[in-house]
Every structure is written in C-alpha cells, then in structure tokens.
Amino acid sequence: MNGLLKTDNHNPTRTDWDVMDRNDMKKPKTGMRGWKALLLVPLLSLAGCTDLDESPVSSITPDQFYSTEQEILGGLASVYAELRGTMWAYYNLSEITTDEMMVPTRGQDWFDNGRWIEIHRQQYGPNTSSGLDDINGVWNNLFAGVAKANVVLDALTRITVPGQAQVDAELRTLRAFYYYMLLDMFGGVPIVSDTEVQPRERATRAEVFEFIESELNGARASLPTSWPSNLHGRMTQGAADAILASLYLNAEVFTGTVTEGGLQRGQARWQDAVTAADRVINSGAYSLATDWHSNFAVENSGSPENILVVKHKASGGLGLSFVMRALHYNSISNGPWNGFSALTETFYAFDEDDQRRDIFLVGPQVNILTGEPITDRAGVPLVFTPEIGDITQATEGEGARIMKWPPDPAAPGGDHGNDMPYFRLGEMYLIKAEALNELGQTTEAIDVVNMLRERVFDPNEPVTAAGQVEAREIILNERLFELTAEAKRRQDLIRHDMYTMAWQFKPATDPYRILMPIPQTQLDTNPLLTQNPGYN
C-alpha cells in the first residue's frame, strides 16, 4: 500500500447500512491475498450518526483515518458490508458440497472449468478450479472482514466517540463471526487482532474456538437488545448469543482434530448450547413469525424471528442474487442464470402437507411476477422436473428450483432486496432440541420440535421418537425442512458424520474433506501457513 487511498462514491444519496462496493455476485471476489489481507484498509463510507451515507470522493492519508464519529461509523459500515460477500463463496460451499444443492452443467452454461461439479463431488483441492476461485474467495472475503474490523478497533484506542463501547462491541462481534466462518471452513487459522503487517502462523482449531467464545462473551453485554428500524441489521445481544449457540452446538467438531483419517472429536458443549439458545428464546426480543414464509419475503426486515441478517437492497451491487442463481432465464425479467437446483431426494424428503415444501418450484412454469406461461429457449413450454438425469449434461428444465426468497419486483439487474437471515429464532429452538436430546432429555427435545412444526402443518402432524437415536434423526431431518438453503447443511452433515457419504451424483469421499484445503494462493503468500491434512 502506498499510504494513500480514496473513498469511492458513485451515489452520494444512499442513506442506509447497505453501503458497499459494487460486486458482480456471479463472479466472486478474489481480493487481497493471504496475510496482506489482514491489514486490508477499507474503502470508507463516511456516515451520519444514524443512517450511513457514502461521502463525496476524497483522498485521505493514514494519520487522518477515523478522527470523527462519522468516520468511525463509516468504518463500521464497511465491516458490515463485507458480510454481503459471504453470500457467494461461503454460502455456495456450505450448500453445493451437500445433499441439498447442486449446479448441473446445462449445455454451455455452468461448466466453468468443471468447478461446480467439483464442489458438489467434494473433489476440491488447493490448486483446483474451486480451490483457486471459490475457496480462495471465501478466505479473502472473511479475512477482509477481520482486517477491516481490526483497523477500526485500532482507531478506537486513540480517539473517543459517543457510544464507543457499543461500537467496539459491534466490531468484536463481527470479527468473531468472520472467525466463526473461517473456523467452520478451514479449522485452525491465524488469529489476528492488530494491524501489524506480517506473516502469521495458524492457531489450532481449539484456540480459534476459544478466541471466538471469549470475544462474544466479552462483547455481548455492551450490545443492545434491539435497534430502531432504520438501523435494522446491526449486531445485538441476540446475534451474539445465536453465534454462541451454534458455536457450542458444533463444539465437538470445532474443537476437534482433523487428520487424514478423519475427525477426532473435541469436548461437547451441549448444556452451553441450551443456555445460549435459551437466552435468545427468553429474551423477549424475538417471536416465531405466524407466516413462516414472511421470514424470507422481499420486505422481511420486520420479521420478528430473524436475529442476525445480511442486509440487501434492490440497488446495483447491493442485492441478493439467490433468485438469479436458481430461476430459468425466462422466469422473470433481467435474465436469471438457470443454475442451482435441489437434489431429487431432498425435494421428495418434504411432506406434501408441509408448508415449507412450497419453496420448491416444479411442474409447468410461469413468469414469477406476471403469472404468464413461459417457454425454454427452444420455445417449448418450460417444465421443472425434480429428477436430473446427468449432472454433466442437464436440460434447461431439470431440477427442482429453490425459491425460498421470492423475487423483488423493484430489483434492477437481479439485485433483490430480501435480507438473508444467518440465524432465526426457529433455529434456536432446533439447537435447543438437538442439545437436549444429546443430554438425554429426549422427550423435552421432541416437544420443542413439535412446537416448531405447529405453524407449518394444518392440522399439526407431531413426530414421536422411541429413543435418543431416533430423535437424533428426526431433529436432523427437521433442520433440513426448516433451514434448507440457509447455509446450514454442511455443518449439520459434518456434525452427524454424514458429510463425506455418497449421494446423488457424488461418491463417498475421504474423511479429511470436512475441512477445506488452504488455497495454494495463500500458502504461496504466507510461508508460515501449513496445509490441512490430506491435501498435500
């Protein structure tokens, strides 16, 4: 870096937390590399005290960074903005490597050097197409979030601004969440909490877990229970507790050791998972939405159960692209990409009476916004089929499409305004149920599951379990039904020793693949990094 950077302003009138650099979501970011990304200086969006606005184009030098409250809030906004990047590489790897989603090659579309099929078959490596693109992208995206947080936290040690403790807590919680995702994907990674530019050794997986836990517990008391509606999406105590609940749910995996032969589990934290989930459930800040689908609607910022969301806006480069990834080219205007599909067995796993099954599109298709019948590119009426004959040469209509987030009529160029909830109250109940069952409280666990099912079945269809093992399967299935397409399935399958099993178009894979490889790009940049077992 040359010590001089510019703030970019292409729309000085934007006034919310959805400020970030334009990013074509179909081409994931690769960003700065390796340890240099640990000191990535954010492109600032200078902000007012409530709504964050982009500033006019200006040049600033390092000794001028963050000298005012507006500049601190602008830096904070840039850390939040990095969450939007997780909607591509992190999200795709969390879904397409599992039995929920795949991206078939359709003629000349979606081949991309074979990387989508490579991801689904878990054939990724440090030098493969997905390793150098998607996996490298998620490393850069998450460490960019860490670096941006560190820069603003460092500034807070030198100046005083109103609400400083709260801003500090938001930054630490955001940084902990980025580390949560790094821990999930890569295991042990460098822990960086300063702005010094230097290569870093990897911490152990258990050490990263402890850092995340300590940061969240230290920050949560300074976070508010809620924000005014115009600041929806900022970190709360509920968000910190939700991350903790998930951290504890996965503790055996997240503190375990992965060798070429597989996972040696760490210590279980089931009671801690219950305690953290209960803090959210009993906080009074959240309630289950009466209409389950409303949690994903275009205007879902008012959902009573969405806890930690990634904000989106129907504006160029700021929108959610899930609709574009799944729908056919003719399903709406702006030309969706006709890619992502559900696995056949996942579609058929849903009960026909379950309202959550409505997320799938199958059968004759119409324009989603006008209701007019549509055709494929050959002019034949378009029909989506749950079955896919060959992942390497699928037709335009093969594969059930997941439309959990409906399209935004106001979306320009495919940028839809729906917020993406990483954590919802519904999941807190499922975390509690799973942990209770592992603690031997199976009856109480199933009661929680049935309470959650009441809103999506009419009449209610309660489940029963003969014992802990059967309950474990029921709860895992319920997580599929409740959380499909919410970037949870990879963690769930790993936790249940199912991630490397065979499923549609995927053979069984080596057990070490529960961790992603460290991309070769990062190994080349930082000589202190070491590769995960099995990938050498």
Coordinates of C-alpha atoms in Angstrom, one line a residue:
M1 CA 0.0 0.0 0.0
N2 CA 1.2 3.5 -0.8
G3 CA -0.3 5.1 2.3
L4 CA -3.0 6.9 0.2
L5 CA -6.4 5.7 -0.6
K6 CA -9.6 7.1 -2.0
T7 CA -13.2 6.7 -0.9
D8 CA -15.4 5.7 -3.8
N9 CA -18.7 7.4 -4.2
H10 CA -21.0 6.6 -7.1
N11 CA -24.2 7.5 -5.3
P12 CA -23.9 10.1 -2.6
T13 CA -27.6 10.0 -1.7
R14 CA -27.6 6.4 -0.4
T15 CA -28.6 6.5 3.3
D16 CA -28.6 3.1 5.0
W17 CA -26.4 0.2 6.1
D18 CA -26.4 -1.3 2.7
V19 CA -23.3 0.6 1.5
M20 CA -20.6 -1.5 -0.1
D21 CA -18.5 -1.6 -3.3
R22 CA -20.2 -2.9 -6.4
N23 CA -19.6 -6.6 -6.7
D24 CA -20.8 -8.8 -9.5
M25 CA -22.1 -11.8 -7.4
K26 CA -21.8 -14.2 -10.3
K27 CA -18.0 -13.5 -10.3
P28 CA -16.9 -14.0 -6.7
K29 CA -14.3 -11.6 -5.2
T30 CA -10.7 -12.7 -5.0
G31 CA -9.5 -9.5 -3.3
M32 CA -6.2 -9.1 -1.4
R33 CA -4.1 -12.1 -0.7
G34 CA -3.0 -14.0 2.3
W35 CA -1.6 -12.2 5.3
K36 CA -1.7 -8.9 3.4
A37 CA -5.5 -9.1 3.6
L38 CA -5.1 -9.0 7.4
L39 CA -4.3 -5.3 7.0
L40 CA -6.8 -4.5 4.3
V41 CA -7.7 -0.9 4.7
P42 CA -11.5 -0.4 4.0
L43 CA -12.8 1.9 1.4
L44 CA -14.6 4.3 3.8
S45 CA -18.2 5.2 3.6
L46 CA -18.4 8.3 5.8
A47 CA -21.6 8.2 7.8
G48 CA -24.1 10.2 9.9
C49 CA -24.9 9.3 13.4
T50 CA -27.9 7.2 12.4
D51 CA -28.2 6.5 8.7
L52 CA -24.9 5.8 7.0
D53 CA -24.2 7.8 3.8
E54 CA -21.5 7.5 1.3
S55 CA -19.2 10.5 1.2
P56 CA -18.0 12.5 -1.8
V57 CA -14.8 11.2 -3.4
S58 CA -11.8 12.3 -1.3
S59 CA -8.2 11.4 -0.6
I60 CA -7.1 10.7 3.0
T61 CA -3.8 9.7 4.5
P62 CA -3.3 7.1 7.3
D63 CA -2.9 9.7 10.0
Q64 CA -6.3 11.1 9.1
F65 CA -8.2 7.9 9.4
Y66 CA -11.1 7.8 11.9
S67 CA -10.7 11.2 13.6
T68 CA -14.5 11.8 13.9
E69 CA -17.6 9.9 14.9
Q70 CA -18.8 9.9 11.3
E71 CA -15.6 8.3 10.1
I72 CA -15.8 5.6 12.8
L73 CA -19.3 4.8 11.8
G74 CA -18.2 4.7 8.1
G75 CA -15.5 2.2 9.0
L76 CA -18.0 0.1 11.0
A77 CA -20.3 0.1 8.0
S78 CA -17.5 -1.2 5.8
V79 CA -17.1 -4.2 8.2
Y80 CA -20.8 -4.9 8.0
A81 CA -20.7 -4.6 4.2
E82 CA -18.2 -7.5 4.0
L83 CA -21.0 -9.8 5.2
R84 CA -22.5 -9.5 1.8
G85 CA -19.5 -11.2 0.2
T86 CA -20.3 -14.3 2.3
M87 CA -23.4 -14.7 0.1
W88 CA -21.3 -16.1 -2.7
A89 CA -18.3 -18.3 -1.8
Y90 CA -19.1 -19.2 1.8
Y91 CA -22.8 -19.7 1.0
N92 CA -22.1 -21.8 -2.1
L93 CA -19.6 -24.0 -0.4
S94 CA -22.0 -24.5 2.5
E95 CA -24.7 -25.7 0.2
I96 CA -23.4 -27.2 -3.0
T97 CA -21.0 -29.6 -1.2
T98 CA -24.0 -31.2 0.5
D99 CA -27.1 -33.2 -0.3
E100 CA -29.3 -30.1 -0.6
M101 CA -28.0 -28.4 -3.8
M102 CA -26.1 -28.9 -7.0
V103 CA -25.3 -26.9 -10.1
P104 CA -25.6 -29.1 -13.2
T105 CA -23.9 -28.2 -16.4
R106 CA -26.6 -27.2 -18.9
G107 CA -25.2 -27.2 -22.4
Q108 CA -22.5 -24.5 -22.4
D109 CA -23.8 -23.0 -19.2
W110 CA -22.4 -23.5 -15.7
F111 CA -19.4 -25.6 -16.7
D112 CA -16.8 -23.0 -15.6
N113 CA -13.8 -25.4 -15.8
G114 CA -15.9 -28.1 -14.0
R115 CA -15.8 -26.2 -10.7
W116 CA -19.5 -26.6 -9.8
I117 CA -19.5 -30.3 -10.2
E118 CA -16.1 -30.4 -8.5
I119 CA -17.6 -28.7 -5.5
H120 CA -20.6 -31.0 -5.3
R121 CA -18.5 -34.1 -5.5
Q122 CA -16.1 -32.7 -2.9
Q123 CA -13.1 -33.0 -5.3
Y124 CA -11.7 -29.6 -4.3
G125 CA -8.0 -29.1 -3.7
P126 CA -5.6 -26.2 -3.1
N127 CA -4.9 -25.9 -6.9
T128 CA -8.2 -27.0 -8.4
S129 CA -10.7 -24.7 -10.1
S130 CA -12.8 -24.3 -7.0
G131 CA -9.7 -24.1 -4.7
L132 CA -8.3 -21.2 -6.6
D133 CA -11.6 -19.5 -7.1
D134 CA -14.4 -20.2 -4.5
I135 CA -12.2 -21.5 -1.6
N136 CA -9.7 -18.8 -2.1
G137 CA -12.5 -16.3 -2.4
V138 CA -14.0 -17.3 0.9
W139 CA -10.6 -17.0 2.6
N140 CA -10.1 -13.5 1.2
N141 CA -13.6 -12.3 2.0
L142 CA -13.6 -13.4 5.6
F143 CA -10.1 -12.2 6.4
A144 CA -11.0 -8.9 4.7
G145 CA -13.8 -8.6 7.3
V146 CA -11.3 -9.4 10.1
A147 CA -8.8 -6.8 8.7
K148 CA -11.4 -4.0 8.4
A149 CA -12.6 -4.7 12.0
N150 CA -9.0 -4.6 13.3
V151 CA -8.3 -1.2 11.6
V152 CA -11.4 0.4 13.2
L153 CA -10.8 -1.2 16.6
D154 CA -7.2 0.1 16.5
A155 CA -8.5 3.6 15.8
L156 CA -10.8 3.4 18.8
T157 CA -7.8 3.0 21.1
R158 CA -6.7 6.5 20.1
I159 CA -9.9 8.5 19.9
T160 CA -13.2 8.8 21.9
V161 CA -16.6 8.9 20.2
P162 CA -20.1 8.7 21.5
G163 CA -21.3 5.2 22.2
Q164 CA -17.8 3.9 21.9
A165 CA -18.3 0.7 24.0
Q166 CA -21.2 -0.2 21.8
V167 CA -19.3 0.3 18.5
D168 CA -16.4 -1.6 20.0
A169 CA -18.7 -4.5 20.8
E170 CA -20.2 -4.5 17.3
L171 CA -16.8 -4.7 15.7
R172 CA -15.6 -7.5 18.0
T173 CA -18.8 -9.4 17.4
L174 CA -18.5 -9.0 13.6
R175 CA -14.8 -10.1 13.8
A176 CA -15.8 -13.1 15.9
F177 CA -18.5 -14.0 13.3
Y178 CA -15.9 -13.9 10.5
Y179 CA -13.7 -16.1 12.5
Y180 CA -16.6 -18.5 13.2
M181 CA -16.9 -19.0 9.4
L182 CA -13.2 -19.4 9.0
L183 CA -13.2 -22.0 11.8
D184 CA -16.0 -23.8 10.0
M185 CA -14.4 -23.9 6.6
F186 CA -10.6 -24.2 7.4
G187 CA -10.2 -25.2 11.0
G188 CA -7.2 -23.5 12.6
V189 CA -6.3 -20.2 11.0
P190 CA -4.1 -17.2 12.1
I191 CA -5.7 -15.2 14.9
V192 CA -5.0 -11.5 14.2
S193 CA -6.3 -8.8 16.5
D194 CA -3.9 -6.0 15.5
T195 CA -2.9 -4.1 12.3
E196 CA 0.7 -5.1 12.0
V197 CA 1.6 -6.4 8.6
Q198 CA 3.4 -9.7 8.9
P199 CA 3.0 -13.4 8.1
R200 CA 1.1 -15.3 10.8
E201 CA 1.2 -18.9 11.9
R202 CA -2.0 -20.9 12.2
A203 CA -3.6 -21.2 15.6
T204 CA -5.1 -24.5 16.5
R205 CA -8.8 -25.1 15.9
A206 CA -9.4 -25.1 19.7
E207 CA -7.6 -21.8 20.1
V208 CA -9.7 -20.2 17.4
F209 CA -12.8 -21.6 19.1
E210 CA -11.7 -20.1 22.4
F211 CA -11.0 -16.7 20.8
I212 CA -14.5 -16.5 19.3
E213 CA -16.1 -17.6 22.5
S214 CA -14.1 -15.1 24.5
E215 CA -14.8 -12.2 22.1
L216 CA -18.6 -12.9 22.0
N217 CA -18.9 -13.2 25.8
G218 CA -16.9 -10.1 26.3
A219 CA -18.9 -8.0 23.8
R220 CA -22.5 -9.1 24.3
A221 CA -23.2 -7.1 27.4
S222 CA -22.4 -3.8 25.5
L223 CA -24.7 -4.7 22.6
P224 CA -28.3 -3.5 22.6
T225 CA -31.2 -5.9 22.6
S226 CA -32.6 -4.2 19.5
W227 CA -32.1 -1.3 17.1
P228 CA -34.5 1.3 15.6
S229 CA -36.0 0.1 12.3
N230 CA -33.7 2.3 10.2
L231 CA -30.6 0.5 11.8
H232 CA -32.0 -3.0 11.5
G233 CA -29.2 -5.5 10.8
R234 CA -26.7 -4.2 13.3
M235 CA -25.4 -6.6 15.9
T236 CA -27.4 -7.3 19.1
Q237 CA -27.1 -9.4 22.2
G238 CA -29.4 -11.9 20.4
A239 CA -27.0 -12.1 17.5
A240 CA -24.0 -12.7 19.8
D241 CA -26.0 -15.4 21.6
A242 CA -27.1 -17.0 18.4
I243 CA -23.5 -17.3 17.2
L244 CA -22.5 -18.8 20.6
A245 CA -25.4 -21.3 20.5
S246 CA -24.2 -22.5 17.1
L247 CA -20.6 -22.5 18.2
Y248 CA -21.5 -24.7 21.2
L249 CA -23.7 -27.0 19.1
N250 CA -20.7 -27.7 16.8
A251 CA -18.1 -27.7 19.6
E252 CA -17.1 -31.4 19.2
V253 CA -16.3 -30.6 15.6
F254 CA -15.0 -27.1 16.0
T255 CA -12.5 -28.1 18.8
G256 CA -11.6 -31.5 17.3
T257 CA -8.6 -32.5 15.4
V258 CA -8.9 -33.4 11.7
T259 CA -6.3 -35.9 10.4
E260 CA -6.1 -37.7 7.1
G261 CA -8.2 -40.4 8.7
G262 CA -11.0 -38.1 9.8
L263 CA -12.2 -36.2 12.8
Q264 CA -11.1 -36.8 16.4
R265 CA -13.9 -35.0 18.3
G266 CA -13.3 -32.4 21.0
Q267 CA -15.3 -31.7 24.1
A268 CA -19.1 -31.5 23.8
R269 CA -20.8 -28.3 25.0
W270 CA -24.5 -29.3 24.9
Q271 CA -25.6 -27.5 28.0
D272 CA -23.9 -24.4 26.9
A273 CA -25.8 -24.6 23.6
V274 CA -29.0 -24.9 25.5
T275 CA -28.1 -21.9 27.7
A276 CA -27.2 -19.7 24.8
A277 CA -30.2 -20.7 22.8
D278 CA -32.5 -20.0 25.8
R279 CA -31.0 -16.6 26.3
V280 CA -32.3 -15.8 22.8
I281 CA -35.6 -17.6 23.2
N282 CA -36.4 -16.0 26.6
S283 CA -35.1 -12.5 25.7
G284 CA -38.5 -11.2 24.6
A285 CA -36.8 -9.7 21.6
Y286 CA -38.0 -12.4 19.1
S287 CA -41.0 -14.5 18.3
L288 CA -41.9 -17.0 15.7
A289 CA -43.5 -15.4 12.6
T290 CA -47.1 -16.6 12.1
D291 CA -46.4 -16.9 8.4
W292 CA -43.2 -18.9 8.0
H293 CA -42.6 -17.6 4.5
S294 CA -42.6 -14.0 5.7
N295 CA -39.1 -14.5 7.1
F296 CA -37.7 -14.5 3.6
A297 CA -40.0 -12.0 1.8
V298 CA -38.8 -9.0 -0.1
E299 CA -39.7 -6.8 2.9
N300 CA -38.5 -9.2 5.6
S301 CA -36.8 -6.6 7.8
G302 CA -39.8 -6.6 10.1
S303 CA -39.6 -10.4 10.7
P304 CA -40.0 -11.0 14.4
E305 CA -37.7 -14.0 14.3
N306 CA -34.7 -13.0 12.2
I307 CA -31.8 -12.5 14.6
L308 CA -28.7 -11.9 12.5
V309 CA -29.2 -10.9 8.9
V310 CA -27.1 -9.8 6.0
K311 CA -28.8 -6.6 4.7
H312 CA -29.6 -6.3 1.0
K313 CA -31.1 -3.6 -1.1
A314 CA -32.7 -3.5 -4.6
S315 CA -29.8 -1.4 -5.9
G316 CA -26.9 -2.2 -8.2
G317 CA -24.4 -4.4 -6.4
L318 CA -26.3 -4.4 -3.1
G319 CA -28.9 -7.1 -3.8
L320 CA -29.4 -10.7 -3.0
S321 CA -28.9 -12.9 -6.0
F322 CA -30.4 -16.3 -4.9
V323 CA -33.3 -15.8 -7.3
M324 CA -30.9 -15.3 -10.2
R325 CA -28.9 -18.4 -9.4
A326 CA -31.9 -20.7 -9.4
L327 CA -34.6 -19.5 -11.8
H328 CA -34.8 -20.1 -15.5
Y329 CA -33.6 -17.4 -17.9
N330 CA -37.3 -16.6 -18.7
S331 CA -38.7 -16.8 -15.2
I332 CA -38.5 -13.1 -14.7
S333 CA -37.0 -10.1 -16.5
N334 CA -33.3 -9.4 -16.0
G335 CA -32.5 -12.9 -17.2
P336 CA -31.8 -15.3 -14.3
W337 CA -28.9 -17.7 -14.7
N338 CA -30.7 -21.1 -14.5
G339 CA -28.2 -22.8 -12.4
F340 CA -28.7 -24.0 -8.8
S341 CA -31.1 -27.0 -8.2
A342 CA -32.2 -29.1 -5.3
L343 CA -31.2 -32.8 -5.2
T344 CA -34.0 -35.1 -6.2
E345 CA -34.1 -36.9 -2.9
T346 CA -34.1 -33.6 -0.9
F347 CA -37.2 -32.5 -2.8
Y348 CA -39.0 -35.7 -2.1
A349 CA -38.0 -35.7 1.6
F350 CA -40.5 -33.0 2.3
D351 CA -44.0 -34.0 3.4
E352 CA -46.6 -32.8 0.9
D353 CA -48.6 -31.2 3.8
D354 CA -45.6 -29.2 5.0
Q355 CA -45.9 -25.5 4.0
R356 CA -42.1 -25.4 3.9
R357 CA -42.3 -27.6 0.7
D358 CA -43.6 -24.5 -1.1
I359 CA -40.1 -23.2 -1.5
F360 CA -39.6 -25.7 -4.4
L361 CA -40.7 -24.9 -8.0
V362 CA -41.7 -28.0 -10.0
G363 CA -44.1 -28.6 -12.9
P364 CA -45.2 -26.2 -15.6
Q365 CA -43.6 -22.8 -15.1
V366 CA -44.9 -19.2 -15.4
N367 CA -43.3 -15.8 -15.1
I368 CA -43.0 -15.4 -11.4
L369 CA -44.2 -11.8 -11.4
T370 CA -46.9 -11.8 -14.1
G371 CA -48.2 -15.4 -14.0
E372 CA -47.8 -15.8 -17.8
P373 CA -46.7 -19.3 -19.0
I374 CA -43.1 -19.3 -20.2
T375 CA -41.0 -21.5 -22.5
D376 CA -37.5 -22.7 -22.6
R377 CA -35.0 -21.2 -25.1
A378 CA -36.3 -23.5 -27.8
G379 CA -39.8 -22.2 -27.4
V380 CA -41.2 -25.4 -25.7
P381 CA -43.3 -24.8 -22.6
L382 CA -41.0 -24.9 -19.6
V383 CA -41.4 -27.7 -17.0
F384 CA -39.2 -28.1 -14.0
T385 CA -38.8 -31.8 -13.0
P386 CA -37.4 -33.0 -9.6
E387 CA -35.3 -35.5 -11.5
I388 CA -31.9 -34.8 -13.1
G389 CA -30.6 -37.5 -15.5
D390 CA -27.0 -36.4 -15.7
I391 CA -25.3 -33.6 -13.8
T392 CA -22.8 -33.1 -16.6
Q393 CA -25.5 -32.5 -19.3
A394 CA -28.8 -31.5 -17.8
T395 CA -31.6 -29.9 -19.7
E396 CA -33.0 -26.4 -19.1
G397 CA -35.9 -27.7 -17.0
E398 CA -34.3 -30.5 -15.0
G399 CA -34.1 -30.0 -11.2
A400 CA -36.5 -28.6 -8.6
R401 CA -35.6 -24.9 -8.0
I402 CA -35.4 -23.4 -4.6
M403 CA -37.2 -20.1 -4.3
K404 CA -37.2 -19.5 -0.6
W405 CA -36.5 -15.8 -1.2
P406 CA -39.1 -14.5 -3.7
P407 CA -38.1 -12.1 -6.4
D408 CA -38.2 -8.3 -5.8
P409 CA -40.3 -6.6 -8.4
A410 CA -38.1 -3.5 -7.9
A411 CA -34.9 -5.4 -8.4
P412 CA -32.6 -3.8 -11.0
G413 CA -30.4 -6.2 -12.8
G414 CA -31.2 -9.0 -10.5
D415 CA -30.3 -7.3 -7.2
H416 CA -33.1 -8.3 -4.9
G417 CA -33.9 -6.5 -1.6
N418 CA -34.5 -9.6 0.7
D419 CA -32.4 -9.8 3.8
M420 CA -30.6 -13.1 4.3
P421 CA -31.0 -14.4 7.9
Y422 CA -28.0 -16.3 9.1
F423 CA -29.8 -17.0 12.4
R424 CA -33.5 -17.2 13.1
L425 CA -35.5 -18.0 16.3
G426 CA -36.6 -21.2 14.6
E427 CA -33.1 -22.4 14.5
M428 CA -32.6 -21.5 18.2
Y429 CA -35.4 -24.0 19.0
L430 CA -33.7 -26.6 16.9
I431 CA -30.3 -26.1 18.5
K432 CA -32.0 -26.4 21.9
A433 CA -33.8 -29.6 20.8
E434 CA -30.6 -31.2 19.5
A435 CA -28.6 -30.3 22.6
L436 CA -31.4 -31.5 24.9
N437 CA -31.5 -34.8 23.1
E438 CA -27.8 -35.3 23.4
L439 CA -28.1 -34.6 27.2
G440 CA -30.6 -37.5 27.4
Q441 CA -33.7 -35.3 27.6
T442 CA -35.3 -36.8 24.5
T443 CA -39.0 -36.2 25.4
E444 CA -38.3 -32.5 26.0
A445 CA -36.4 -32.3 22.8
I446 CA -39.2 -33.8 20.7
D447 CA -41.7 -31.4 22.4
V448 CA -39.6 -28.5 21.2
V449 CA -39.6 -29.9 17.6
N450 CA -43.4 -30.4 17.6
M451 CA -43.9 -26.8 18.9
L452 CA -41.9 -25.6 15.9
R453 CA -43.9 -27.8 13.5
E454 CA -47.3 -26.4 14.5
R455 CA -47.0 -23.3 12.4
V456 CA -46.3 -25.2 9.1
F457 CA -48.8 -28.1 9.4
D458 CA -52.6 -27.7 9.4
P459 CA -53.6 -29.9 11.0
N460 CA -50.5 -30.4 13.1
E461 CA -48.5 -33.6 12.4
P462 CA -46.4 -34.2 15.6
V463 CA -43.5 -36.6 15.5
T464 CA -42.6 -39.2 18.0
A465 CA -39.3 -40.9 18.9
A466 CA -38.6 -44.2 20.5
G467 CA -35.3 -43.1 21.9
Q468 CA -32.3 -40.8 21.5
V469 CA -31.0 -42.3 18.3
E470 CA -34.4 -42.0 16.5
A471 CA -34.8 -38.4 17.9
R472 CA -31.4 -37.5 16.6
E473 CA -32.5 -38.5 13.1
I474 CA -35.8 -36.6 13.5
I475 CA -34.1 -33.4 14.6
L476 CA -31.6 -33.6 11.7
N477 CA -34.4 -34.0 9.3
E478 CA -36.3 -31.1 10.9
R479 CA -33.3 -28.9 10.4
L480 CA -33.4 -29.8 6.7
F481 CA -37.0 -28.9 6.4
E482 CA -36.7 -25.7 8.4
L483 CA -33.3 -24.4 7.2
T484 CA -32.9 -25.6 3.6
A485 CA -30.9 -23.0 1.6
E486 CA -29.8 -21.1 4.7
A487 CA -26.2 -22.3 4.6
K488 CA -26.5 -24.8 7.5
R489 CA -26.4 -28.2 5.8
R490 CA -22.7 -28.6 5.6
Q491 CA -22.3 -28.1 9.3
D492 CA -25.2 -30.4 10.0
L493 CA -23.8 -33.3 7.9
I494 CA -20.3 -32.9 9.4
R495 CA -21.7 -32.9 12.9
H496 CA -23.6 -36.1 12.2
D497 CA -20.7 -37.9 10.4
M498 CA -22.6 -37.8 7.1
Y499 CA -20.7 -35.2 5.0
T500 CA -18.4 -37.5 3.1
M501 CA -21.1 -40.1 2.4
A502 CA -22.3 -40.8 -1.1
W503 CA -25.5 -39.1 -2.5
Q504 CA -26.9 -38.1 -5.9
F505 CA -24.0 -37.6 -8.4
K506 CA -21.5 -37.8 -5.6
P507 CA -19.4 -40.8 -4.5
A508 CA -18.2 -41.3 -0.9
T509 CA -15.1 -39.1 -0.3
D510 CA -12.2 -39.1 2.1
P511 CA -13.0 -38.1 5.7
Y512 CA -10.5 -35.3 5.8
R513 CA -12.6 -33.3 3.4
I514 CA -14.7 -32.0 6.2
L515 CA -12.2 -29.2 6.1
M516 CA -11.5 -27.1 3.0
P517 CA -7.9 -27.0 1.7
I518 CA -5.8 -23.9 2.4
P519 CA -5.7 -22.4 -1.1
Q520 CA -2.3 -22.5 -2.8
T521 CA -2.5 -18.8 -3.3
Q522 CA -2.4 -18.3 0.4
L523 CA 0.3 -20.8 1.0
D524 CA 2.4 -19.0 -1.6
T525 CA 1.8 -15.7 0.0
N526 CA 2.3 -16.6 3.7
P527 CA 5.2 -19.1 4.2
L528 CA 4.1 -19.7 7.8
L529 CA 0.8 -21.3 6.8
T530 CA 0.6 -25.1 6.7
Q531 CA -1.8 -27.2 4.6
N532 CA -4.7 -29.1 6.1
P533 CA -4.2 -32.9 6.3
G534 CA -4.9 -34.9 3.2
Y535 CA -4.3 -32.1 0.7
N536 CA -0.5 -32.2 0.4

